[in-house]
mmCIF file of C-alpha atoms in Angstrom:
data_model
loop_
_atom_site.group_PDB
_atom_site.id
_atom_site.type_symbol
_atom_site.label_atom_id
_atom_site.label_comp_id
_atom_site.label_asym_id
_atom_site.label_seq_id
_atom_site.Cartn_x
_atom_site.Cartn_y
_atom_site.Cartn_z
ATOM 1 C CA VAL K 1457 6.893 5.692 25.595
ATOM 2 C CA PRO K 1458 6.801 4.309 22.041
ATOM 3 C CA PRO K 1459 7.882 6.547 19.143
ATOM 4 C CA ARG K 1460 5.219 8.831 17.786
ATOM 5 C CA VAL K 1461 3.319 7.448 14.781
ATOM 6 C CA PRO K 1462 2.544 10.111 12.143
ATOM 7 C CA GLY K 1463 -1.035 11.217 12.614
ATOM 8 C CA ARG K 1464 -1.544 9.234 15.803
ATOM 9 C CA ALA K 1465 -1.246 10.481 19.376
ATOM 10 C CA PRO K 1466 1.345 8.539 21.408
ATOM 11 C CA ALA K 1467 -0.028 6.030 23.892
ATOM 12 C CA LEU K 1468 -0.425 7.388 27.400
ATOM 13 C CA PRO K 1469 2.204 6.170 29.885
ATOM 14 C CA GLY K 1470 0.928 3.043 31.574
ATOM 15 C CA ALA K 1471 -1.834 2.479 29.038
ATOM 16 C CA ALA K 1472 -2.057 -1.144 27.881
ATOM 17 C CA VAL K 1473 -2.217 -0.391 24.139
ATOM 18 C CA PRO K 1474 -0.547 -3.044 21.967
ATOM 19 C CA GLN K 1475 2.023 -1.507 19.621
ATOM 20 C CA VAL K 1476 3.149 -3.554 16.612
ATOM 21 C CA THR K 1477 5.476 -2.403 13.855
ATOM 22 C CA VAL K 1478 4.478 -2.815 10.217
ATOM 23 C CA ARG K 1479 7.419 -5.230 9.844
ATOM 24 C CA ASP K 1480 6.131 -7.471 12.634
ATOM 25 C CA ALA K 1481 2.555 -7.275 11.338
ATOM 26 C CA LEU K 1482 3.682 -8.543 7.920
ATOM 27 C CA ASN K 1483 5.745 -11.256 9.585
ATOM 28 C CA GLN K 1484 2.704 -12.356 11.629
ATOM 29 C CA ALA K 1485 0.563 -12.509 8.510
ATOM 30 C CA LEU K 1486 3.086 -14.631 6.611
ATOM 31 C CA ASP K 1487 3.597 -16.950 9.584
ATOM 32 C CA GLU K 1488 -0.140 -17.455 10.107
ATOM 33 C CA GLU K 1489 -0.866 -18.112 6.427
ATOM 34 C CA LEU K 1490 2.099 -20.504 6.003
ATOM 35 C CA GLU K 1491 0.787 -22.408 9.029
ATOM 36 C CA ARG K 1492 -2.836 -22.304 7.846
ATOM 37 C CA ASP K 1493 -2.367 -23.507 4.259
ATOM 38 C CA GLU K 1494 0.412 -25.843 3.128
ATOM 39 C CA ARG K 1495 0.045 -24.553 -0.445
ATOM 40 C CA VAL K 1496 1.430 -21.162 0.615
ATOM 41 C CA PHE K 1497 5.156 -20.571 0.141
ATOM 42 C CA LEU K 1498 7.455 -17.547 0.060
ATOM 43 C CA LEU K 1499 10.246 -16.967 -2.448
ATOM 44 C CA GLY K 1500 12.573 -14.124 -3.326
ATOM 45 C CA GLU K 1501 16.065 -12.784 -2.843
ATOM 46 C CA GLU K 1502 17.433 -13.267 0.714
ATOM 47 C CA VAL K 1503 14.035 -14.251 2.172
ATOM 48 C CA ALA K 1504 15.257 -17.488 3.812
ATOM 49 C CA GLN K 1505 18.628 -17.798 5.553
ATOM 50 C CA TYR K 1506 19.139 -14.022 5.801
ATOM 51 C CA ASP K 1507 15.575 -13.525 7.183
ATOM 52 C CA GLY K 1508 14.720 -11.066 4.404
ATOM 53 C CA ALA K 1509 16.435 -7.883 3.265
ATOM 54 C CA TYR K 1510 14.071 -5.942 5.563
ATOM 55 C CA LYS K 1511 13.594 -8.810 8.059
ATOM 56 C CA ILE K 1512 9.960 -9.288 7.057
ATOM 57 C CA SER K 1513 10.470 -13.070 6.882
ATOM 58 C CA ARG K 1514 12.462 -13.269 10.110
ATOM 59 C CA GLY K 1515 12.343 -16.773 11.605
ATOM 60 C CA LEU K 1516 10.176 -18.298 8.877
ATOM 61 C CA TRP K 1517 12.899 -20.351 7.151
ATOM 62 C CA LYS K 1518 13.916 -21.950 10.462
ATOM 63 C CA LYS K 1519 10.280 -22.763 11.192
ATOM 64 C CA TYR K 1520 9.092 -23.967 7.758
ATOM 65 C CA GLY K 1521 12.245 -25.077 5.942
ATOM 66 C CA ASP K 1522 13.587 -24.949 2.389
ATOM 67 C CA LYS K 1523 10.388 -26.035 0.624
ATOM 68 C CA ARG K 1524 8.233 -23.247 2.059
ATOM 69 C CA VAL K 1525 10.715 -20.335 2.262
ATOM 70 C CA ILE K 1526 12.980 -20.265 -0.795
ATOM 71 C CA ASP K 1527 16.027 -18.122 -1.521
ATOM 72 C CA THR K 1528 16.322 -17.293 -5.215
ATOM 73 C CA PRO K 1529 19.103 -16.047 -7.493
ATOM 74 C CA ILE K 1530 19.130 -12.359 -8.445
ATOM 75 C CA SER K 1531 16.805 -12.898 -11.408
ATOM 76 C CA GLU K 1532 13.371 -11.352 -11.040
ATOM 77 C CA MET K 1533 12.228 -12.610 -14.426
ATOM 78 C CA GLY K 1534 13.204 -16.167 -13.485
ATOM 79 C CA PHE K 1535 11.795 -16.504 -9.972
ATOM 80 C CA THR K 1536 8.631 -14.548 -10.818
ATOM 81 C CA GLY K 1537 8.003 -16.942 -13.719
ATOM 82 C CA ILE K 1538 8.513 -19.903 -11.384
ATOM 83 C CA ALA K 1539 6.044 -18.392 -8.917
ATOM 84 C CA VAL K 1540 3.396 -17.700 -11.566
ATOM 85 C CA GLY K 1541 3.714 -21.257 -12.915
ATOM 86 C CA ALA K 1542 3.393 -22.637 -9.387
ATOM 87 C CA ALA K 1543 0.202 -20.612 -8.888
ATOM 88 C CA MET K 1544 -1.249 -21.958 -12.133
ATOM 89 C CA ALA K 1545 -0.454 -25.465 -10.864
ATOM 90 C CA GLY K 1546 -2.441 -24.950 -7.647
ATOM 91 C CA LEU K 1547 0.023 -23.500 -5.127
ATOM 92 C CA ARG K 1548 -0.283 -20.056 -3.525
ATOM 93 C CA PRO K 1549 3.085 -18.293 -3.827
ATOM 94 C CA VAL K 1550 4.115 -15.057 -2.138
ATOM 95 C CA CYS K 1551 6.713 -13.524 -4.442
ATOM 96 C CA GLU K 1552 8.872 -10.841 -2.798
ATOM 97 C CA PHE K 1553 10.619 -8.106 -4.770
ATOM 98 C CA MET K 1554 13.459 -6.490 -2.829
ATOM 99 C CA THR K 1555 11.967 -3.279 -4.184
ATOM 100 C CA PHE K 1556 9.148 -2.864 -6.688
ATOM 101 C CA ASN K 1557 11.517 -0.999 -8.974
ATOM 102 C CA PHE K 1558 13.047 -4.421 -9.669
ATOM 103 C CA SER K 1559 9.631 -5.795 -10.632
ATOM 104 C CA MET K 1560 10.213 -4.056 -13.958
ATOM 105 C CA GLN K 1561 12.553 -6.954 -14.750
ATOM 106 C CA ALA K 1562 9.545 -9.280 -14.418
ATOM 107 C CA ILE K 1563 6.678 -7.117 -15.662
ATOM 108 C CA ASP K 1564 5.971 -9.556 -18.514
ATOM 109 C CA GLN K 1565 5.399 -12.310 -15.944
ATOM 110 C CA VAL K 1566 3.236 -10.063 -13.732
ATOM 111 C CA ILE K 1567 1.047 -8.630 -16.518
ATOM 112 C CA ASN K 1568 1.073 -11.031 -19.477
ATOM 113 C CA SER K 1569 1.291 -14.257 -17.457
ATOM 114 C CA ALA K 1570 -0.397 -13.570 -14.096
ATOM 115 C CA ALA K 1571 -2.928 -10.788 -14.748
ATOM 116 C CA LYS K 1572 -4.343 -11.966 -18.089
ATOM 117 C CA THR K 1573 -4.442 -15.760 -17.738
ATOM 118 C CA CYS K 1574 -7.764 -16.132 -15.913
ATOM 119 C CA TYR K 1575 -9.542 -14.049 -18.572
ATOM 120 C CA MET K 1576 -7.754 -15.652 -21.519
ATOM 121 C CA SER K 1577 -8.560 -19.148 -20.221
ATOM 122 C CA SER K 1578 -12.271 -18.304 -19.755
ATOM 123 C CA GLY K 1579 -11.832 -18.633 -16.011
ATOM 124 C CA THR K 1580 -10.419 -22.162 -16.118
ATOM 125 C CA ILE K 1581 -6.930 -21.211 -14.863
ATOM 126 C CA ALA K 1582 -6.673 -19.218 -11.642
ATOM 127 C CA VAL K 1583 -3.413 -17.525 -10.637
ATOM 128 C CA PRO K 1584 -3.562 -17.078 -6.836
ATOM 129 C CA ILE K 1585 -0.282 -15.240 -6.253
ATOM 130 C CA VAL K 1586 0.883 -12.248 -4.194
ATOM 131 C CA PHE K 1587 3.636 -9.947 -5.449
ATOM 132 C CA ARG K 1588 4.864 -7.919 -2.479
ATOM 133 C CA GLY K 1589 7.717 -5.667 -1.380
ATOM 134 C CA PRO K 1590 8.628 -2.026 -0.714
ATOM 135 C CA ASN K 1591 7.265 0.550 -3.159
ATOM 136 C CA GLY K 1592 7.847 4.263 -3.690
ATOM 137 C CA ALA K 1593 10.613 6.436 -2.288
ATOM 138 C CA SER K 1594 12.781 5.374 0.622
ATOM 139 C CA ALA K 1595 15.608 7.699 1.693
ATOM 140 C CA GLY K 1596 18.670 8.559 -0.376
ATOM 141 C CA VAL K 1597 18.345 5.749 -2.917
ATOM 142 C CA ALA K 1598 17.923 7.957 -6.013
ATOM 143 C CA ALA K 1599 15.826 7.602 -9.148
ATOM 144 C CA GLN K 1600 16.120 3.890 -9.918
ATOM 145 C CA HIS K 1601 14.864 2.840 -6.484
ATOM 146 C CA SER K 1602 12.211 5.458 -5.730
ATOM 147 C CA GLN K 1603 9.208 5.041 -8.019
ATOM 148 C CA CYS K 1604 5.642 4.481 -6.885
ATOM 149 C CA PHE K 1605 4.012 1.752 -8.957
ATOM 150 C CA ALA K 1606 0.441 2.205 -7.701
ATOM 151 C CA ALA K 1607 -0.715 3.810 -10.961
ATOM 152 C CA TRP K 1608 1.316 1.377 -13.116
ATOM 153 C CA TYR K 1609 -0.212 -1.778 -11.690
ATOM 154 C CA GLY K 1610 -3.553 -0.167 -10.869
ATOM 155 C CA HIS K 1611 -3.928 0.434 -14.617
ATOM 156 C CA CYS K 1612 -4.038 -3.303 -15.448
ATOM 157 C CA PRO K 1613 -7.243 -5.391 -15.413
ATOM 158 C CA GLY K 1614 -6.723 -8.834 -13.942
ATOM 159 C CA LEU K 1615 -4.693 -7.554 -11.002
ATOM 160 C CA LYS K 1616 -5.799 -6.443 -7.572
ATOM 161 C CA VAL K 1617 -3.549 -3.782 -6.025
ATOM 162 C CA VAL K 1618 -3.344 -2.967 -2.312
ATOM 163 C CA SER K 1619 -1.313 -0.297 -0.518
ATOM 164 C CA PRO K 1620 -1.233 -0.464 3.310
ATOM 165 C CA TRP K 1621 -0.424 2.336 5.729
ATOM 166 C CA SER K 1622 -0.759 1.003 9.282
ATOM 167 C CA SER K 1623 0.222 -2.315 10.868
ATOM 168 C CA GLU K 1624 -3.431 -3.334 10.852
ATOM 169 C CA ASP K 1625 -3.630 -2.577 7.122
ATOM 170 C CA ALA K 1626 -0.440 -4.516 6.454
ATOM 171 C CA LYS K 1627 -1.459 -7.668 8.295
ATOM 172 C CA GLY K 1628 -5.076 -7.711 7.178
ATOM 173 C CA LEU K 1629 -4.379 -6.919 3.532
ATOM 174 C CA LEU K 1630 -1.557 -9.464 3.228
ATOM 175 C CA LYS K 1631 -3.719 -12.235 4.677
ATOM 176 C CA ALA K 1632 -6.615 -11.277 2.395
ATOM 177 C CA SER K 1633 -4.254 -11.173 -0.593
ATOM 178 C CA ILE K 1634 -2.822 -14.640 0.086
ATOM 179 C CA ARG K 1635 -6.337 -16.089 0.373
ATOM 180 C CA ASP K 1636 -7.564 -14.371 -2.819
ATOM 181 C CA ASP K 1637 -7.786 -16.461 -5.999
ATOM 182 C CA ASN K 1638 -6.510 -13.596 -8.152
ATOM 183 C CA PRO K 1639 -3.020 -12.125 -8.562
ATOM 184 C CA VAL K 1640 -2.534 -9.346 -6.014
ATOM 185 C CA VAL K 1641 0.172 -6.682 -6.021
ATOM 186 C CA MET K 1642 0.914 -5.488 -2.469
ATOM 187 C CA LEU K 1643 2.773 -2.184 -2.383
ATOM 188 C CA GLU K 1644 4.416 -1.661 1.008
ATOM 189 C CA ASN K 1645 6.616 1.247 2.137
ATOM 190 C CA GLU K 1646 10.134 0.720 3.446
ATOM 191 C CA LEU K 1647 10.036 3.799 5.686
ATOM 192 C CA LEU K 1648 6.964 2.397 7.482
ATOM 193 C CA TYR K 1649 8.468 -1.014 8.303
ATOM 194 C CA GLY K 1650 9.879 0.096 11.658
ATOM 195 C CA VAL K 1651 6.955 2.325 12.648
ATOM 196 C CA PRO K 1652 4.747 1.013 15.495
ATOM 197 C CA PHE K 1653 0.983 1.363 15.287
ATOM 198 C CA GLU K 1654 -1.765 0.408 17.691
ATOM 199 C CA MET K 1655 -3.137 -3.061 16.944
ATOM 200 C CA SER K 1656 -6.565 -3.979 18.245
ATOM 201 C CA GLU K 1657 -7.200 -7.356 19.836
ATOM 202 C CA GLN K 1658 -9.294 -8.261 16.797
ATOM 203 C CA ALA K 1659 -6.408 -7.434 14.439
ATOM 204 C CA GLN K 1660 -4.089 -9.782 16.320
ATOM 205 C CA SER K 1661 -6.441 -12.703 15.714
ATOM 206 C CA LYS K 1662 -5.426 -15.358 13.162
ATOM 207 C CA ASP K 1663 -8.802 -14.866 11.475
ATOM 208 C CA PHE K 1664 -8.354 -11.123 10.928
ATOM 209 C CA ILE K 1665 -8.402 -9.814 7.360
ATOM 210 C CA VAL K 1666 -8.905 -6.394 5.779
ATOM 211 C CA PRO K 1667 -11.317 -6.736 2.836
ATOM 212 C CA ILE K 1668 -9.705 -5.892 -0.503
ATOM 213 C CA GLY K 1669 -11.521 -2.983 -2.143
ATOM 214 C CA LYS K 1670 -12.664 -1.203 1.035
ATOM 215 C CA ALA K 1671 -11.247 2.176 2.121
ATOM 216 C CA LYS K 1672 -11.110 3.346 5.740
ATOM 217 C CA ILE K 1673 -11.985 6.735 7.201
ATOM 218 C CA GLU K 1674 -9.047 7.423 9.520
ATOM 219 C CA ARG K 1675 -10.370 10.772 10.748
ATOM 220 C CA PRO K 1676 -13.944 12.074 10.332
ATOM 221 C CA GLY K 1677 -14.386 15.675 9.211
ATOM 222 C CA THR K 1678 -16.880 18.045 7.662
ATOM 223 C CA GLN K 1679 -15.068 20.657 5.540
ATOM 224 C CA VAL K 1680 -12.662 18.916 3.147
ATOM 225 C CA THR K 1681 -11.924 15.327 2.098
ATOM 226 C CA LEU K 1682 -8.282 14.187 2.024
ATOM 227 C CA VAL K 1683 -7.748 10.920 0.122
ATOM 228 C CA SER K 1684 -4.416 9.120 0.250
ATOM 229 C CA HIS K 1685 -2.673 5.745 0.475
ATOM 230 C CA SER K 1686 0.491 4.330 2.015
ATOM 231 C CA ARG K 1687 2.876 6.662 3.900
ATOM 232 C CA PRO K 1688 1.191 9.961 2.862
ATOM 233 C CA VAL K 1689 -1.850 8.926 4.944
ATOM 234 C CA GLY K 1690 0.229 9.819 7.997
ATOM 235 C CA HIS K 1691 1.086 13.177 6.474
ATOM 236 C CA CYS K 1692 -2.609 13.826 5.847
ATOM 237 C CA LEU K 1693 -3.417 13.086 9.479
ATOM 238 C CA GLU K 1694 -0.663 15.443 10.639
ATOM 239 C CA ALA K 1695 -1.950 18.165 8.317
ATOM 240 C CA ALA K 1696 -5.499 17.577 9.575
ATOM 241 C CA ALA K 1697 -4.323 17.991 13.176
ATOM 242 C CA VAL K 1698 -2.656 21.307 12.326
ATOM 243 C CA LEU K 1699 -5.684 22.553 10.376
ATOM 244 C CA ALA K 1700 -8.044 21.560 13.191
ATOM 245 C CA LYS K 1701 -6.326 24.129 15.404
ATOM 246 C CA GLU K 1702 -7.290 26.722 12.795
ATOM 247 C CA GLY K 1703 -10.904 25.579 12.750
ATOM 248 C CA VAL K 1704 -10.722 23.436 9.585
ATOM 249 C CA GLU K 1705 -12.035 19.894 9.987
ATOM 250 C CA CYS K 1706 -10.598 17.437 7.442
ATOM 251 C CA GLU K 1707 -11.927 13.975 6.718
ATOM 252 C CA VAL K 1708 -8.966 11.669 6.006
ATOM 253 C CA ILE K 1709 -9.570 8.571 3.872
ATOM 254 C CA ASN K 1710 -7.003 5.774 3.720
ATOM 255 C CA LEU K 1711 -7.672 4.090 0.360
ATOM 256 C CA ARG K 1712 -5.895 0.825 1.314
ATOM 257 C CA THR K 1713 -6.828 -0.644 -2.095
ATOM 258 C CA ILE K 1714 -5.876 0.948 -5.423
ATOM 259 C CA ARG K 1715 -7.688 -1.618 -7.581
ATOM 260 C CA PRO K 1716 -10.598 -2.157 -7.174
ATOM 261 C CA MET K 1717 -10.932 1.398 -5.863
ATOM 262 C CA ASP K 1718 -13.554 2.176 -3.223
ATOM 263 C CA ILE K 1719 -14.843 5.293 -4.946
ATOM 264 C CA GLU K 1720 -18.174 5.023 -3.094
ATOM 265 C CA THR K 1721 -16.515 5.951 0.218
ATOM 266 C CA VAL K 1722 -14.796 8.925 -1.437
ATOM 267 C CA GLU K 1723 -18.039 10.085 -3.057
ATOM 268 C CA ALA K 1724 -19.960 9.861 0.210
ATOM 269 C CA SER K 1725 -17.301 11.969 1.903
ATOM 270 C CA VAL K 1726 -17.281 14.594 -0.860
ATOM 271 C CA VAL K 1727 -21.077 14.864 -0.646
ATOM 272 C CA LYS K 1728 -20.586 15.725 3.040
ATOM 273 C CA THR K 1729 -17.536 18.034 2.819
ATOM 274 C CA ASN K 1730 -17.994 19.597 -0.651
ATOM 275 C CA HIS K 1731 -14.208 19.715 -1.187
ATOM 276 C CA LEU K 1732 -11.584 17.170 -2.326
ATOM 277 C CA VAL K 1733 -7.791 16.975 -2.073
ATOM 278 C CA THR K 1734 -5.883 13.853 -3.144
ATOM 279 C CA VAL K 1735 -2.377 13.100 -1.851
ATOM 280 C CA GLU K 1736 0.160 10.605 -3.209
ATOM 281 C CA GLY K 1737 3.908 10.081 -3.522
ATOM 282 C CA GLY K 1738 3.719 9.102 -7.194
ATOM 283 C CA TRP K 1739 4.057 11.272 -10.285
ATOM 284 C CA PRO K 1740 1.089 13.477 -11.260
ATOM 285 C CA GLN K 1741 0.441 12.377 -14.849
ATOM 286 C CA PHE K 1742 -2.052 9.456 -15.023
ATOM 287 C CA GLY K 1743 -1.705 9.034 -11.249
ATOM 288 C CA VAL K 1744 -4.007 7.664 -8.554
ATOM 289 C CA GLY K 1745 -5.221 11.176 -7.731
ATOM 290 C CA ALA K 1746 -5.960 11.792 -11.395
ATOM 291 C CA GLU K 1747 -8.127 8.667 -11.457
ATOM 292 C CA ILE K 1748 -10.019 9.737 -8.331
ATOM 293 C CA CYS K 1749 -10.674 13.199 -9.774
ATOM 294 C CA ALA K 1750 -11.897 11.685 -13.051
ATOM 295 C CA ARG K 1751 -14.249 9.317 -11.234
ATOM 296 C CA ILE K 1752 -15.699 12.182 -9.180
ATOM 297 C CA MET K 1753 -16.083 14.278 -12.342
ATOM 298 C CA GLU K 1754 -17.868 11.463 -14.178
ATOM 299 C CA GLY K 1755 -20.120 10.481 -11.288
ATOM 300 C CA ARG K 1756 -23.174 12.655 -10.795
ATOM 301 C CA SER K 1757 -23.673 12.047 -7.070
ATOM 302 C CA ALA K 1758 -20.499 13.726 -5.778
ATOM 303 C CA PHE K 1759 -19.576 16.150 -8.575
ATOM 304 C CA ASN K 1760 -22.714 18.198 -8.072
ATOM 305 C CA TYR K 1761 -21.736 18.745 -4.441
ATOM 306 C CA LEU K 1762 -18.236 20.130 -5.104
ATOM 307 C CA ASP K 1763 -17.913 23.807 -4.164
ATOM 308 C CA ALA K 1764 -14.413 24.102 -5.691
ATOM 309 C CA PRO K 1765 -12.230 22.184 -8.126
ATOM 310 C CA ALA K 1766 -10.513 19.093 -6.713
ATOM 311 C CA VAL K 1767 -6.798 19.571 -5.988
ATOM 312 C CA ARG K 1768 -4.019 16.992 -6.379
ATOM 313 C CA VAL K 1769 -0.892 16.862 -4.201
ATOM 314 C CA THR K 1770 1.685 14.560 -5.803
ATOM 315 C CA GLY K 1771 5.352 13.827 -6.133
ATOM 316 C CA ALA K 1772 7.297 16.133 -8.443
ATOM 317 C CA ASP K 1773 7.229 15.249 -12.141
ATOM 318 C CA VAL K 1774 10.937 14.345 -12.251
ATOM 319 C CA PRO K 1775 13.092 11.267 -11.609
ATOM 320 C CA MET K 1776 13.907 11.182 -7.896
ATOM 321 C CA PRO K 1777 17.097 13.139 -7.041
ATOM 322 C CA TYR K 1778 19.684 11.613 -4.720
ATOM 323 C CA ALA K 1779 20.357 14.729 -2.600
ATOM 324 C CA LYS K 1780 18.221 14.764 0.552
ATOM 325 C CA ILE K 1781 17.038 18.376 0.249
ATOM 326 C CA LEU K 1782 15.949 17.776 -3.351
ATOM 327 C CA GLU K 1783 14.337 14.453 -2.396
ATOM 328 C CA ASP K 1784 12.323 16.174 0.355
ATOM 329 C CA ASN K 1785 11.115 18.778 -2.113
ATOM 330 C CA CYS K 1786 10.060 16.081 -4.601
ATOM 331 C CA LEU K 1787 7.742 14.351 -2.128
ATOM 332 C CA PRO K 1788 4.514 15.726 -0.631
ATOM 333 C CA GLN K 1789 5.109 17.224 2.798
ATOM 334 C CA VAL K 1790 2.633 18.257 5.485
ATOM 335 C CA LYS K 1791 3.002 21.906 4.492
ATOM 336 C CA ASP K 1792 2.050 21.060 0.894
ATOM 337 C CA ILE K 1793 -1.158 19.383 2.059
ATOM 338 C CA ILE K 1794 -2.049 22.341 4.296
ATOM 339 C CA PHE K 1795 -1.449 24.721 1.368
ATOM 340 C CA ALA K 1796 -3.673 22.622 -0.917
ATOM 341 C CA VAL K 1797 -6.491 22.505 1.637
ATOM 342 C CA LYS K 1798 -6.408 26.272 2.134
ATOM 343 C CA LYS K 1799 -6.343 26.743 -1.627
ATOM 344 C CA THR K 1800 -9.434 24.632 -2.208
ATOM 345 C CA LEU K 1801 -11.235 26.278 0.713
ATOM 346 C CA ASN K 1802 -10.096 29.736 -0.454
ATOM 347 C CA ILE K 1803 -8.711 30.702 2.946
#
């Protein structure tokens, strides 16, 4: 029996349900897009001969060679600049950061060069590039390797920002990002790489994509809306399962895209449930949840239906500690989500 996926019931013994890890889903997407379009290439630290630091690019260097899968020196500013220039020249690079914390070394290339060029050139220069890699907290890697950059990059016009949870999200969003003519930041989660999820037959097709800018309702409900992205989606589904036993039906929304944000799906859910809780691993100030709450407040359709103030569940407002017990207490847990739901429902 495959390991239990957070928020998903394990497959029944003998049931023919395809299980694919997030790592393998990303590998499939890269393989299919490298094969489909000769302009696509992958570059980053250890992506070629070592098969990737997290084995996302396993087997691709042997299949496509040095010109399509390129190992780079440890210089984010340098190889990101090369990738952005290649995109301006008509190629479609996939630029891997070993962790998005290291993208800070190249933020000038990502923002000033990639995000702003199409606008500043009056649309004459496209920059079709994907910046991808693990984002947010892993386990025991301390403050300089544990930030969530969803709010950072989601703040910047000119970028699209996606944040997958499941294997289906990961494959479909990566393929859509590579095919997009704009710079896309894809924020993965290291702790999800080895987690298997069910993959539909449609999702295993080479033509499968997940549209950028469209959220997904992972669990329908009627009493409270839970909105999240990346790994905390699983925590929301676990919390919803616990609350269901107490008679509370939660609707769980997987944002999948941070920018452009699918606020229409959130508003429609709030109109139905009359309550809103946002959940994220990032810091509270100027966070993704803060943006969702502001949008609901400013929009007439959903705000008038709220029966209680929206509640945010976030990471603690501190640099990430190294000690495991402190790390656990700095990240949203299932119990925190349950507490927030009961608070907003006044139960």
